GROMACS .gro file of C-alpha atoms in nm:
model
  207
    1MET     CA    1  10.748  -0.661   0.803
    2GLY     CA    2  10.473  -0.797   1.025
    3LYS     CA    3  10.185  -0.599   1.156
    4SER     CA    4  10.208  -0.466   1.509
    5GLU     CA    5   9.954  -0.563   1.768
    6GLU     CA    6   9.812  -0.215   1.754
    7GLN     CA    7   9.746  -0.240   1.380
    8LYS     CA    8   9.574  -0.572   1.422
    9ILE     CA    9   9.352  -0.435   1.690
   10MET     CA   10   9.261  -0.132   1.477
   11GLU     CA   11   9.180  -0.355   1.177
   12GLY     CA   12   8.963  -0.570   1.401
   13ILE     CA   13   8.780  -0.265   1.533
   14ASN     CA   14   8.726  -0.130   1.175
   15LYS     CA   15   8.592  -0.467   1.061
   16ILE     CA   16   8.349  -0.478   1.351
   17SER     CA   17   8.247  -0.121   1.277
   18ARG     CA   18   8.181  -0.208   0.908
   19ASP     CA   19   7.989  -0.522   1.003
   20MET     CA   20   7.777  -0.322   1.250
   21HIS     CA   21   7.715  -0.056   0.986
   22GLU     CA   22   7.604  -0.320   0.736
   23GLY     CA   23   7.396  -0.476   1.002
   24PHE     CA   24   7.223  -0.152   1.098
   25LYS     CA   25   7.174  -0.080   0.723
   26GLN     CA   26   7.007  -0.419   0.676
   27VAL     CA   27   6.796  -0.366   0.988
   28ASN     CA   28   6.690  -0.027   0.859
   29GLU     CA   29   6.596  -0.166   0.520
   30ASN     CA   30   6.404  -0.451   0.688
   31PHE     CA   31   6.227  -0.196   0.905
   32LYS     CA   32   6.131   0.018   0.603
   33HIS     CA   33   6.003  -0.294   0.428
   34PHE     CA   34   5.805  -0.378   0.743
   35GLU     CA   35   5.658  -0.027   0.752
   36THR     CA   36   5.562  -0.054   0.385
   37ARG     CA   37   5.399  -0.389   0.450
   38LEU     CA   38   5.208  -0.241   0.747
   39ASP     CA   39   5.089   0.046   0.525
   40ASN     CA   40   4.973  -0.205   0.265
   41ILE     CA   41   4.793  -0.410   0.526
   42GLU     CA   42   4.627  -0.097   0.662
   43GLU     CA   43   4.508  -0.002   0.311
   44GLU     CA   44   4.380  -0.354   0.256
   45MET     CA   45   4.195  -0.338   0.585
   46LYS     CA   46   4.038  -0.003   0.486
   47THR     CA   47   3.929  -0.153   0.154
   48ILE     CA   48   3.783  -0.458   0.327
   49ARG     CA   49   3.602  -0.238   0.585
   50GLY     CA   50   3.467  -0.027   0.300
   51GLU     CA   51   3.345  -0.333   0.112
   52ILE     CA   52   3.184  -0.472   0.428
   53THR     CA   53   3.011  -0.139   0.495
   54GLU     CA   54   2.896  -0.116   0.133
   55GLU     CA   55   2.771  -0.477   0.145
   56LYS     CA   56   2.588  -0.406   0.472
   57ASP     CA   57   2.426  -0.097   0.320
   58THR     CA   58   2.327  -0.297   0.011
   59THR     CA   59   2.181  -0.576   0.224
   60ARG     CA   60   1.998  -0.321   0.441
   61ASN     CA   61   1.850  -0.157   0.132
   62GLN     CA   62   1.747  -0.493  -0.014
   63ILE     CA   63   1.577  -0.584   0.314
   64LYS     CA   64   1.394  -0.247   0.315
   65GLU     CA   65   1.283  -0.305  -0.044
   66ILE     CA   66   1.150  -0.647   0.046
   67GLU     CA   67   0.966  -0.507   0.350
   68ASN     CA   68   0.813  -0.229   0.137
   69LYS     CA   69   0.709  -0.478  -0.131
   70MET     CA   70   0.548  -0.703   0.134
   71GLU     CA   71   0.366  -0.404   0.277
   72GLU     CA   72   0.243  -0.298  -0.064
   73ASP     CA   73   0.130  -0.654  -0.139
   74GLN     CA   74  -0.060  -0.668   0.192
   75LYS     CA   75  -0.234  -0.336   0.117
   76GLU     CA   76  -0.318  -0.454  -0.234
   77GLN     CA   77  -0.460  -0.781  -0.107
   78LYS     CA   78  -0.667  -0.595   0.152
   79ALA     CA   79  -0.802  -0.359  -0.115
   80LYS     CA   80  -0.893  -0.654  -0.340
   81GLU     CA   81  -1.072  -0.822  -0.049
   82GLN     CA   82  -1.277  -0.507   0.016
   83LYS     CA   83  -1.377  -0.489  -0.352
   84ARG     CA   84  -1.424  -0.859  -0.425
   85ASN     CA   85  -1.807  -0.847  -0.412
   86ASN     CA   86  -1.848  -0.511  -0.586
   87ILE     CA   87  -1.939  -0.400  -0.939
   88ILE     CA   88  -1.955  -0.063  -1.107
   89ILE     CA   89  -2.261   0.018  -1.316
   90ALA     CA   90  -2.201   0.280  -1.588
   91GLY     CA   91  -2.478   0.457  -1.775
   92LEU     CA   92  -2.695   0.556  -1.476
   93LYS     CA   93  -2.718   0.934  -1.515
   94ARG     CA   94  -2.739   1.147  -1.210
   95GLY     CA   95  -3.093   1.264  -1.145
   96GLY     CA   96  -3.016   1.630  -1.101
   97GLU     CA   97  -2.780   1.797  -0.849
   98GLN     CA   98  -2.996   1.679  -0.553
   99GLU     CA   99  -3.044   1.316  -0.647
  100GLU     CA  100  -3.216   1.138  -0.362
  101ARG     CA  101  -3.074   0.814  -0.226
  102ALA     CA  102  -3.413   0.651  -0.285
  103ASP     CA  103  -3.399   0.750  -0.654
  104LEU     CA  104  -3.051   0.605  -0.691
  105LYS     CA  105  -3.153   0.288  -0.511
  106LYS     CA  106  -3.451   0.251  -0.747
  107LYS     CA  107  -3.229   0.285  -1.057
  108VAL     CA  108  -2.984   0.024  -0.930
  109GLU     CA  109  -3.257  -0.218  -0.829
  110GLN     CA  110  -3.402  -0.196  -1.183
  111VAL     CA  111  -3.068  -0.299  -1.327
  112ILE     CA  112  -3.037  -0.584  -1.078
  113GLN     CA  113  -3.381  -0.710  -1.166
  114ASN     CA  114  -3.295  -0.696  -1.534
  115LEU     CA  115  -2.997  -0.920  -1.449
  116LYS     CA  116  -3.249  -1.159  -1.288
  117LEU     CA  117  -3.092  -1.110  -0.946
  118GLU     CA  118  -3.254  -1.034  -0.614
  119LYS     CA  119  -3.248  -0.674  -0.488
  120GLU     CA  120  -3.206  -0.817  -0.136
  121ASP     CA  121  -2.855  -0.924  -0.247
  122ILE     CA  122  -2.753  -0.554  -0.260
  123LYS     CA  123  -2.536  -0.454   0.034
  124PHE     CA  124  -2.489  -0.090  -0.059
  125THR     CA  125  -2.500   0.160  -0.347
  126ARG     CA  126  -2.288   0.474  -0.390
  127ARG     CA  127  -2.263   0.715  -0.675
  128ILE     CA  128  -1.901   0.770  -0.787
  129GLY     CA  129  -1.955   0.976  -1.100
  130GLU     CA  130  -2.210   1.153  -1.317
  131GLN     CA  131  -2.304   0.819  -1.477
  132MET     CA  132  -2.131   0.564  -1.256
  133VAL     CA  133  -2.255   0.386  -0.943
  134LEU     CA  134  -2.064   0.152  -0.714
  135VAL     CA  135  -2.270  -0.145  -0.599
  136GLY     CA  136  -2.169  -0.392  -0.330
  137PHE     CA  137  -2.325  -0.740  -0.289
  138TYR     CA  138  -2.329  -0.969   0.011
  139THR     CA  139  -2.179  -1.257  -0.182
  140ARG     CA  140  -1.922  -1.309  -0.456
  141THR     CA  141  -2.165  -1.545  -0.636
  142THR     CA  142  -2.403  -1.253  -0.699
  143MET     CA  143  -2.119  -1.039  -0.829
  144GLU     CA  144  -2.011  -1.317  -1.068
  145LEU     CA  145  -2.367  -1.367  -1.193
  146ALA     CA  146  -2.395  -0.993  -1.260
  147HIS     CA  147  -2.087  -1.014  -1.485
  148ALA     CA  148  -2.208  -1.333  -1.652
  149ARG     CA  149  -2.541  -1.173  -1.744
  150LYS     CA  150  -2.433  -0.819  -1.825
  151ARG     CA  151  -2.466  -0.876  -2.203
  152THR     CA  152  -2.840  -0.901  -2.155
  153LEU     CA  153  -2.866  -0.537  -2.043
  154ASP     CA  154  -2.942  -0.233  -2.259
  155GLU     CA  155  -2.634  -0.127  -2.456
  156ASN     CA  156  -2.626   0.202  -2.263
  157ILE     CA  157  -2.577   0.018  -1.936
  158ARG     CA  158  -2.238  -0.139  -1.874
  159ILE     CA  159  -2.091  -0.333  -1.584
  160TYR     CA  160  -1.729  -0.320  -1.483
  161GLU     CA  161  -1.512  -0.468  -1.213
  162ASP     CA  162  -1.432  -0.253  -0.907
  163LEU     CA  163  -1.056  -0.240  -0.955
  164THR     CA  164  -0.784  -0.134  -0.716
  165VAL     CA  165  -0.550   0.152  -0.811
  166LYS     CA  166  -0.279  -0.098  -0.902
  167GLN     CA  167  -0.516  -0.307  -1.111
  168ARG     CA  168  -0.620   0.003  -1.307
  169GLU     CA  169  -0.253   0.093  -1.358
  170ASP     CA  170  -0.176  -0.261  -1.477
  171TYR     CA  171  -0.467  -0.251  -1.721
  172GLU     CA  172  -0.351   0.079  -1.868
  173LYS     CA  173   0.002  -0.061  -1.901
  174ALA     CA  174  -0.141  -0.366  -2.084
  175LYS     CA  175  -0.324  -0.134  -2.331
  176ASP     CA  176  -0.008   0.068  -2.388
  177MET     CA  177   0.191  -0.253  -2.445
  178ALA     CA  178  -0.064  -0.384  -2.695
  179LYS     CA  179  -0.050  -0.052  -2.881
  180GLU     CA  180   0.327  -0.064  -2.890
  181LYS     CA  181   0.333  -0.426  -3.014
  182SER     CA  182   0.081  -0.335  -3.284
  183GLU     CA  183   0.330  -0.093  -3.434
  184SER     CA  184   0.532  -0.390  -3.561
  185GLY     CA  185   0.258  -0.466  -3.817
  186GLU     CA  186   0.035  -0.723  -3.645
  187GLU     CA  187  -0.250  -0.586  -3.437
  188TYR     CA  188  -0.262  -0.682  -3.071
  189VAL     CA  189  -0.551  -0.638  -2.828
  190VAL     CA  190  -0.616  -0.672  -2.457
  191VAL     CA  191  -0.854  -0.948  -2.361
  192GLY     CA  192  -0.992  -1.104  -2.041
  193PRO     CA  193  -1.101  -0.937  -1.719
  194ARG     CA  194  -0.958  -0.595  -1.654
  195SER     CA  195  -0.832  -0.730  -1.322
  196CYS     CA  196  -0.621  -0.987  -1.512
  197PRO     CA  197  -0.560  -0.853  -1.865
  198ARG     CA  198  -0.387  -1.054  -2.139
  199ILE     CA  199  -0.241  -0.938  -2.470
  200ILE     CA  200  -0.297  -1.147  -2.783
  201ARG     CA  201  -0.294  -1.102  -3.160
  202LYS     CA  202  -0.631  -0.980  -3.280
  203THR     CA  203  -0.683  -1.286  -3.506
  204GLN     CA  204  -0.594  -1.527  -3.223
  205ARG     CA  205  -0.875  -1.698  -3.037
  206TYR     CA  206  -0.881  -1.693  -2.662
  207PRO     CA  207  -1.088  -1.900  -2.410
   0.00000   0.00000   0.00000
C-alpha cells in the first residue's frame, strides 16, 4: 500500500529536521574548535609577549652593565692619569706629631738627590702614613728614573708605584692566585710592576 501524501510530507520534514540538527551539531563543534584555537592563540601571544618583555629586560640590563663598565673604566683611566707621575717613598719616619712641611720636604729632597735627580722636578710632597710619603713629579720621565735607580738607595728606603684602588685589588688577587697555584706543588710568585703583575713559576726566568 503506497504512502499517502501526508506521510511523504512528514518524512521530508523529519529528514530536514535531522539534517538541520546534524548541521547545527557540526557548526557547534566547529565553533568549539574555533574557541579552543582562539584560546591557544591567546596563550601563545601571552608567551610571546612574556618572552619579548623578558628579552627587553635582559637587553636593558646588559646595556646598563655596559654603561656602568664604561663609566668605571673612565674613572679608572682618570685615576691612572692623575697618578702617572707619582711615586710613594716608604721608610721616611714622621718627625714627631707636629712634623713641619719644611722638614718633610728636606727628607724627600735628600732621597731625590740620592737618586741623582733634581729637586726642582718635584711637584708636590704629601705624607700619607707614619713612614710613607707621596711624591709627584712634573714629568713621567723623572718618575721612571726614580724607579730605575731605586736599588741604589739605602735598604730602609723603598719606592713604590702610586696605584689606583683597582690596581691594588688586582695585585692582591694576583698574590692570592700565586699562593693558590703553589699549593699544587710548584711554587709560583708574582713578578713585574705592581700595576701590571704577572704570575710565573719561581724557577722560571722573566724579562
